[in-house]
Amino acid sequence: MAVTSTLVNRTLTLALNAGTTVAGNAKVKNRSFTNINPESDDAALFSTANTLAGLMANTLTAVYFNEKSLLSNVENA
């Protein structure tokens, strides 16, 4: 059985400090960006995240990058 992987979606998510809750826990807001160029490397994504964070009121606390792929069974022909 051969399986292929097809990239479906790439998402860059910025986690931003939004203060604290009444209980004193950190409050985080996430901002996600889709349709990320498949040619982008990790350094370019991190640089872009920091540039975008500079345009926002809250402080950047983390950068997440997710890829979603579809796995398909390929029958031998």
Tab-separated table of C-alpha atoms in Angstrom:
chain	number	residue	atom	x	y	z
A	1	MET	CA	0.000	0.000	0.000
A	2	ALA	CA	1.412	3.348	-1.046
A	3	VAL	CA	0.258	6.519	0.643
A	4	THR	CA	0.690	10.045	-0.675
A	5	SER	CA	0.535	13.284	1.249
A	6	THR	CA	-1.058	16.364	-0.334
A	7	LEU	CA	-0.631	19.747	1.344
A	8	VAL	CA	-4.070	21.261	1.951
A	9	ASN	CA	-3.509	24.297	4.171
A	10	ARG	CA	-0.754	26.296	5.902
A	11	THR	CA	-1.539	28.627	8.809
A	12	LEU	CA	0.633	31.135	10.664
A	13	THR	CA	-0.747	31.957	14.119
A	14	LEU	CA	0.446	34.769	16.376
A	15	ALA	CA	-0.234	34.401	20.110
A	16	LEU	CA	-0.548	37.864	21.664
A	17	ASN	CA	-0.525	38.856	25.330
A	18	ALA	CA	-3.941	40.332	26.114
A	19	GLY	CA	-3.400	40.995	29.829
A	20	THR	CA	-4.600	38.838	32.696
A	21	THR	CA	-7.888	37.336	33.765
A	22	VAL	CA	-9.619	38.158	37.053
A	23	ALA	CA	-7.977	35.026	38.481
A	24	GLY	CA	-4.544	36.322	37.494
A	25	ASN	CA	-3.944	33.912	34.617
A	26	ALA	CA	-2.424	35.097	31.348
A	27	LYS	CA	-4.955	35.982	28.679
A	28	VAL	CA	-3.859	35.212	25.111
A	29	LYS	CA	-5.426	36.296	21.813
A	30	ASN	CA	-4.602	34.359	18.662
A	31	ARG	CA	-4.488	35.911	15.203
A	32	SER	CA	-4.274	33.449	12.313
A	33	PHE	CA	-3.208	33.992	8.727
A	34	THR	CA	-3.901	31.425	5.999
A	35	ASN	CA	-2.837	30.958	2.370
A	36	ILE	CA	0.845	30.992	3.329
A	37	ASN	CA	3.258	30.689	0.406
A	38	PRO	CA	4.547	27.092	0.246
A	39	GLU	CA	8.028	28.392	-0.627
A	40	SER	CA	8.342	30.310	2.680
A	41	ASP	CA	11.021	29.023	5.045
A	42	ASP	CA	10.915	29.172	8.847
A	43	ALA	CA	13.067	32.326	9.081
A	44	ALA	CA	10.791	34.207	6.657
A	45	LEU	CA	7.683	33.113	8.562
A	46	PHE	CA	9.174	34.206	11.894
A	47	SER	CA	10.235	37.557	10.438
A	48	THR	CA	6.765	38.102	8.981
A	49	ALA	CA	5.147	37.232	12.319
A	50	ASN	CA	7.307	39.796	14.111
A	51	THR	CA	6.518	42.442	11.496
A	52	LEU	CA	2.778	41.794	11.807
A	53	ALA	CA	3.022	41.830	15.623
A	54	GLY	CA	4.603	45.281	15.408
A	55	LEU	CA	1.339	46.530	13.886
A	56	MET	CA	-0.754	45.193	16.774
A	57	ALA	CA	-1.414	46.690	20.194
A	58	ASN	CA	-0.621	43.501	22.150
A	59	THR	CA	2.823	41.947	22.695
A	60	LEU	CA	3.788	38.820	20.734
A	61	THR	CA	4.308	35.814	23.019
A	62	ALA	CA	4.565	32.918	20.547
A	63	VAL	CA	4.499	32.071	16.849
A	64	TYR	CA	2.858	28.862	15.617
A	65	PHE	CA	3.027	27.399	12.117
A	66	ASN	CA	0.688	24.566	11.154
A	67	GLU	CA	0.481	22.497	8.008
A	68	LYS	CA	-2.501	20.309	7.202
A	69	SER	CA	-2.082	17.478	4.702
A	70	LEU	CA	-4.471	14.962	3.204
A	71	LEU	CA	-3.225	11.369	3.213
A	72	SER	CA	-4.468	9.205	0.339
A	73	ASN	CA	-4.107	5.551	-0.491
A	74	VAL	CA	-2.627	5.051	-3.949
A	75	GLU	CA	-3.499	1.776	-5.664
A	76	ASN	CA	-0.751	0.129	-7.695
A	77	ALA	CA	-1.661	0.310	-11.363
